[in-house]
């Protein structure tokens, strides 16, 4: 009953309303009736009766004073109890407010703790996920490196085993290209080979260059200014090639001989 009067359900707040006292009128009517009854005979009696009336007055006053004293005492006690009740209500209200403040502080502390706990757990979870992802990437990277090394080894082995074949194939391709060029301009090729070989025999005093009959006229016209060089036609020499004879050594400058020599070097 006390809490229902303190806490306003509509407002949701603590309220203390002033206590309203009921008016207590103990013996408030009876003294007046007694006084009226006594005063009426006094006016109609003789002097003796007046004396009796005077003698009666001390008996009437205590009757009026007793109820007033009881009423005053009752009111004082009621006021005292009301003050005590009001004080208790105020104390109860302060206690409730203190409990609310304590609850609010505890709630705020719990919220802060929960946030910190959540943040810590989030960081730990993110760290664990990052480490897991890093380990997976590291494993994938290591596996890729191993596969790359294996493929590199296979490629090197393939190149080593097929290097000779590749070189021979390249020479054959070059041979086909050169033969085509010889077919179109064999005299020019023979002239270039002859000049290269003459440079190698720079110490020779007498040089004879044998060429194909197809290339003879062209080379003869190019080397007429050099008296120690002689150009001769030989059916054994293929077009585009030359054979150089000198006093310090002979050189076979035919195209096929040169290709075979290069092919032999690469195959070793």
XYZ file of C-alpha atoms in Angstrom:
268
model
C 0.000 0.000 0.000
C 2.834 2.440 0.812
C 4.780 1.736 -2.401
C 1.620 2.132 -4.478
C 1.176 5.626 -3.069
C 4.864 6.458 -3.654
C 5.270 5.197 -7.226
C 2.918 6.761 -9.755
C 2.126 4.040 -12.281
C 1.046 6.562 -14.925
C 4.203 8.694 -14.654
C 6.672 5.999 -13.656
C 8.166 8.364 -11.043
C 8.352 8.599 -7.236
C 5.871 11.034 -5.692
C 5.104 11.909 -2.080
C 1.707 13.478 -1.539
C 0.826 15.397 1.636
C -1.220 13.435 4.152
C -4.711 14.706 4.680
C -5.983 14.429 8.255
C -9.559 13.759 9.167
C -11.107 16.341 11.519
C -11.666 14.718 14.897
C -14.340 16.393 17.033
C -14.314 14.426 20.256
C -17.136 15.538 22.584
C -17.497 18.687 20.479
C -21.314 18.687 20.767
C -21.859 17.442 24.273
C -20.108 20.306 26.134
C -22.258 22.825 24.313
C -25.431 20.973 25.314
C -24.316 20.801 28.919
C -23.523 24.493 28.948
C -26.886 25.267 27.450
C -28.737 23.210 30.012
C -26.852 24.745 32.887
C -27.103 28.293 31.692
C -30.834 28.186 31.176
C -31.884 27.473 34.823
C -29.430 30.076 36.113
C -31.346 32.908 34.537
C -34.645 31.912 36.187
C -33.439 31.031 39.726
C -32.858 33.185 42.749
C -29.573 34.343 44.272
C -29.105 31.014 45.945
C -29.400 29.377 42.682
C -26.807 31.807 41.284
C -24.441 30.703 44.010
C -25.118 27.124 43.052
C -24.362 28.016 39.501
C -21.042 29.514 40.509
C -20.244 26.413 42.469
C -21.072 24.318 39.461
C -18.700 26.104 37.082
C -15.562 24.405 38.393
C -17.253 21.092 37.674
C -18.016 22.071 34.066
C -14.493 23.298 33.051
C -12.751 19.962 33.615
C -15.290 18.350 31.345
C -14.347 20.762 28.518
C -10.605 20.620 29.167
C -10.328 16.810 29.192
C -11.533 16.263 25.639
C -9.343 19.105 24.384
C -6.300 17.563 26.060
C -7.048 14.118 24.594
C -7.605 15.604 21.158
C -4.352 17.594 21.327
C -2.398 14.559 22.447
C -3.939 12.421 19.714
C -3.137 15.038 17.064
C 0.446 15.390 18.285
C 0.929 11.635 18.201
C -0.689 11.482 14.779
C 1.541 14.296 13.507
C 4.575 12.569 14.973
C 3.629 9.301 13.281
C 2.987 11.207 10.077
C 6.416 12.826 10.305
C 7.978 9.439 10.961
C 6.068 7.961 8.060
C 7.103 10.842 5.795
C 10.711 10.420 6.897
C 10.542 6.701 6.214
C 9.006 7.395 2.819
C 11.783 9.864 1.995
C 14.398 7.384 3.177
C 12.752 4.660 1.120
C 12.679 6.942 -1.897
C 16.366 7.810 -1.423
C 17.170 4.123 -1.009
C 15.310 3.306 -4.225
C 17.131 6.103 -6.054
C 20.469 4.862 -4.712
C 19.643 1.347 -5.845
C 18.665 2.698 -9.265
C 21.960 4.605 -9.489
C 23.898 1.526 -8.433
C 22.015 -0.552 -10.987
C 22.686 2.070 -13.666
C 26.408 2.105 -12.825
C 26.556 -1.684 -12.835
C 24.693 -1.770 -16.146
C 27.126 0.738 -17.695
C 30.087 -1.250 -16.368
C 28.620 -4.460 -17.774
C 28.078 -2.778 -21.149
C 31.683 -1.539 -21.187
C 32.956 -4.953 -20.124
C 30.819 -6.654 -22.774
C 32.148 -4.288 -25.444
C 35.742 -4.902 -24.376
C 35.126 -8.645 -24.221
C 33.492 -8.596 -27.649
C 36.339 -6.530 -29.079
C 38.934 -8.871 -27.610
C 37.112 -11.942 -28.890
C 36.725 -10.291 -32.308
C 40.439 -9.522 -32.483
C 41.360 -13.045 -31.450
C 38.956 -14.514 -34.002
C 40.266 -12.230 -36.763
C 43.845 -13.113 -35.825
C 43.055 -16.830 -35.933
C 41.347 -16.478 -39.321
C 44.284 -14.454 -40.654
C 46.790 -17.049 -39.457
C 44.716 -19.844 -41.001
C 44.490 -17.991 -44.311
C 48.208 -17.200 -44.186
C 49.068 -20.844 -43.585
C 46.847 -21.924 -46.470
C 48.437 -19.364 -48.798
C 51.898 -20.436 -47.654
C 51.072 -24.070 -48.390
C 49.661 -23.158 -51.799
C 52.730 -21.049 -52.566
C 55.087 -23.844 -51.524
C 53.141 -26.335 -53.611
C 53.259 -24.000 -56.627
C 57.024 -23.542 -56.236
C 57.519 -27.295 -56.080
C 55.421 -27.821 -59.209
C 57.325 -25.049 -60.979
C 60.662 -26.643 -60.033
C 59.433 -29.989 -61.308
C 58.310 -28.495 -64.622
C 61.601 -26.602 -64.934
C 63.555 -29.805 -64.376
C 61.462 -31.579 -66.993
C 62.026 -28.743 -69.461
C 65.781 -28.691 -68.832
C 65.924 -32.450 -69.257
C 63.939 -32.176 -72.480
C 66.203 -29.421 -73.778
C 69.325 -31.402 -72.889
C 68.070 -34.511 -74.617
C 66.845 -32.671 -77.692
C 69.542 -29.998 -77.985
C 71.466 -31.958 -80.585
C 68.314 -32.665 -82.513
C 67.280 -29.019 -82.350
C 70.708 -27.904 -83.594
C 70.656 -30.409 -86.428
C 67.157 -29.330 -87.346
C 68.216 -25.678 -87.297
C 71.186 -26.477 -89.564
C 68.964 -28.353 -91.974
C 66.589 -25.412 -92.098
C 69.480 -23.010 -92.674
C 70.819 -25.327 -95.352
C 67.538 -25.207 -97.211
C 67.501 -21.426 -96.992
C 71.102 -21.135 -98.228
C 70.511 -23.554 -101.079
C 67.601 -21.420 -102.168
C 69.791 -18.323 -102.019
C 72.552 -20.138 -103.975
C 70.056 -21.037 -106.650
C 69.141 -17.374 -107.066
C 72.587 -15.735 -106.577
C 75.332 -18.355 -106.363
C 78.029 -16.120 -107.907
C 77.629 -13.465 -105.233
C 77.773 -16.073 -102.465
C 80.911 -17.653 -103.976
C 82.540 -14.216 -104.206
C 81.805 -13.473 -100.531
C 83.235 -16.839 -99.444
C 86.368 -16.308 -101.554
C 87.006 -12.883 -100.030
C 86.614 -14.330 -96.517
C 89.101 -17.122 -97.246
C 91.629 -14.753 -98.876
C 91.624 -12.719 -95.661
C 92.555 -15.878 -93.773
C 95.449 -16.460 -96.233
C 96.810 -12.949 -96.091
C 100.407 -14.258 -95.789
C 100.192 -16.290 -98.989
C 102.047 -15.040 -102.082
C 100.195 -17.201 -104.600
C 96.483 -18.091 -104.453
C 94.309 -20.107 -106.836
C 90.538 -20.059 -106.458
C 88.560 -22.841 -108.114
C 84.895 -22.033 -108.722
C 81.862 -23.489 -110.470
C 81.651 -22.742 -114.182
C 78.380 -20.971 -113.390
C 80.186 -18.472 -111.125
C 83.481 -18.189 -113.035
C 82.893 -15.020 -115.048
C 81.559 -13.072 -112.068
C 84.507 -13.929 -109.760
C 87.096 -13.389 -112.532
C 85.829 -9.846 -113.068
C 85.982 -9.105 -109.303
C 89.543 -10.363 -108.694
C 91.379 -9.161 -111.858
C 93.144 -6.357 -109.975
C 95.010 -8.778 -107.717
C 97.924 -10.323 -109.629
C 98.746 -13.026 -107.094
C 95.210 -14.441 -107.296
C 94.148 -16.772 -110.083
C 90.532 -17.758 -110.822
C 89.927 -21.118 -112.496
C 86.745 -23.004 -113.451
C 86.193 -26.510 -112.058
C 83.148 -28.716 -112.662
C 83.766 -30.482 -109.309
C 82.940 -27.301 -107.417
C 79.260 -26.734 -106.769
C 77.691 -23.398 -107.511
C 78.067 -20.930 -104.660
C 81.178 -22.630 -103.318
C 84.967 -22.244 -103.824
C 88.185 -24.157 -103.203
C 91.238 -22.064 -102.367
C 94.764 -23.335 -103.019
C 97.836 -21.410 -101.783
C 101.506 -21.762 -100.967
C 100.665 -21.851 -97.236
C 97.591 -24.122 -97.293
C 94.364 -25.160 -98.946
C 90.751 -24.433 -97.823
C 87.560 -26.112 -98.980
C 84.978 -23.361 -99.119
C 82.111 -25.311 -100.573
C 78.748 -24.740 -98.924
C 78.061 -28.395 -98.180
C 81.455 -28.848 -96.542
C 80.836 -25.868 -94.283
C 77.388 -27.130 -93.254
C 78.714 -30.567 -92.444
C 81.487 -29.073 -90.343
C 79.032 -26.928 -88.346
C 76.678 -29.869 -87.855
C 79.533 -32.003 -86.572
C 80.588 -29.334 -84.073
C 77.061 -28.980 -82.682
C 76.566 -32.716 -82.358
C 79.678 -33.183 -80.211
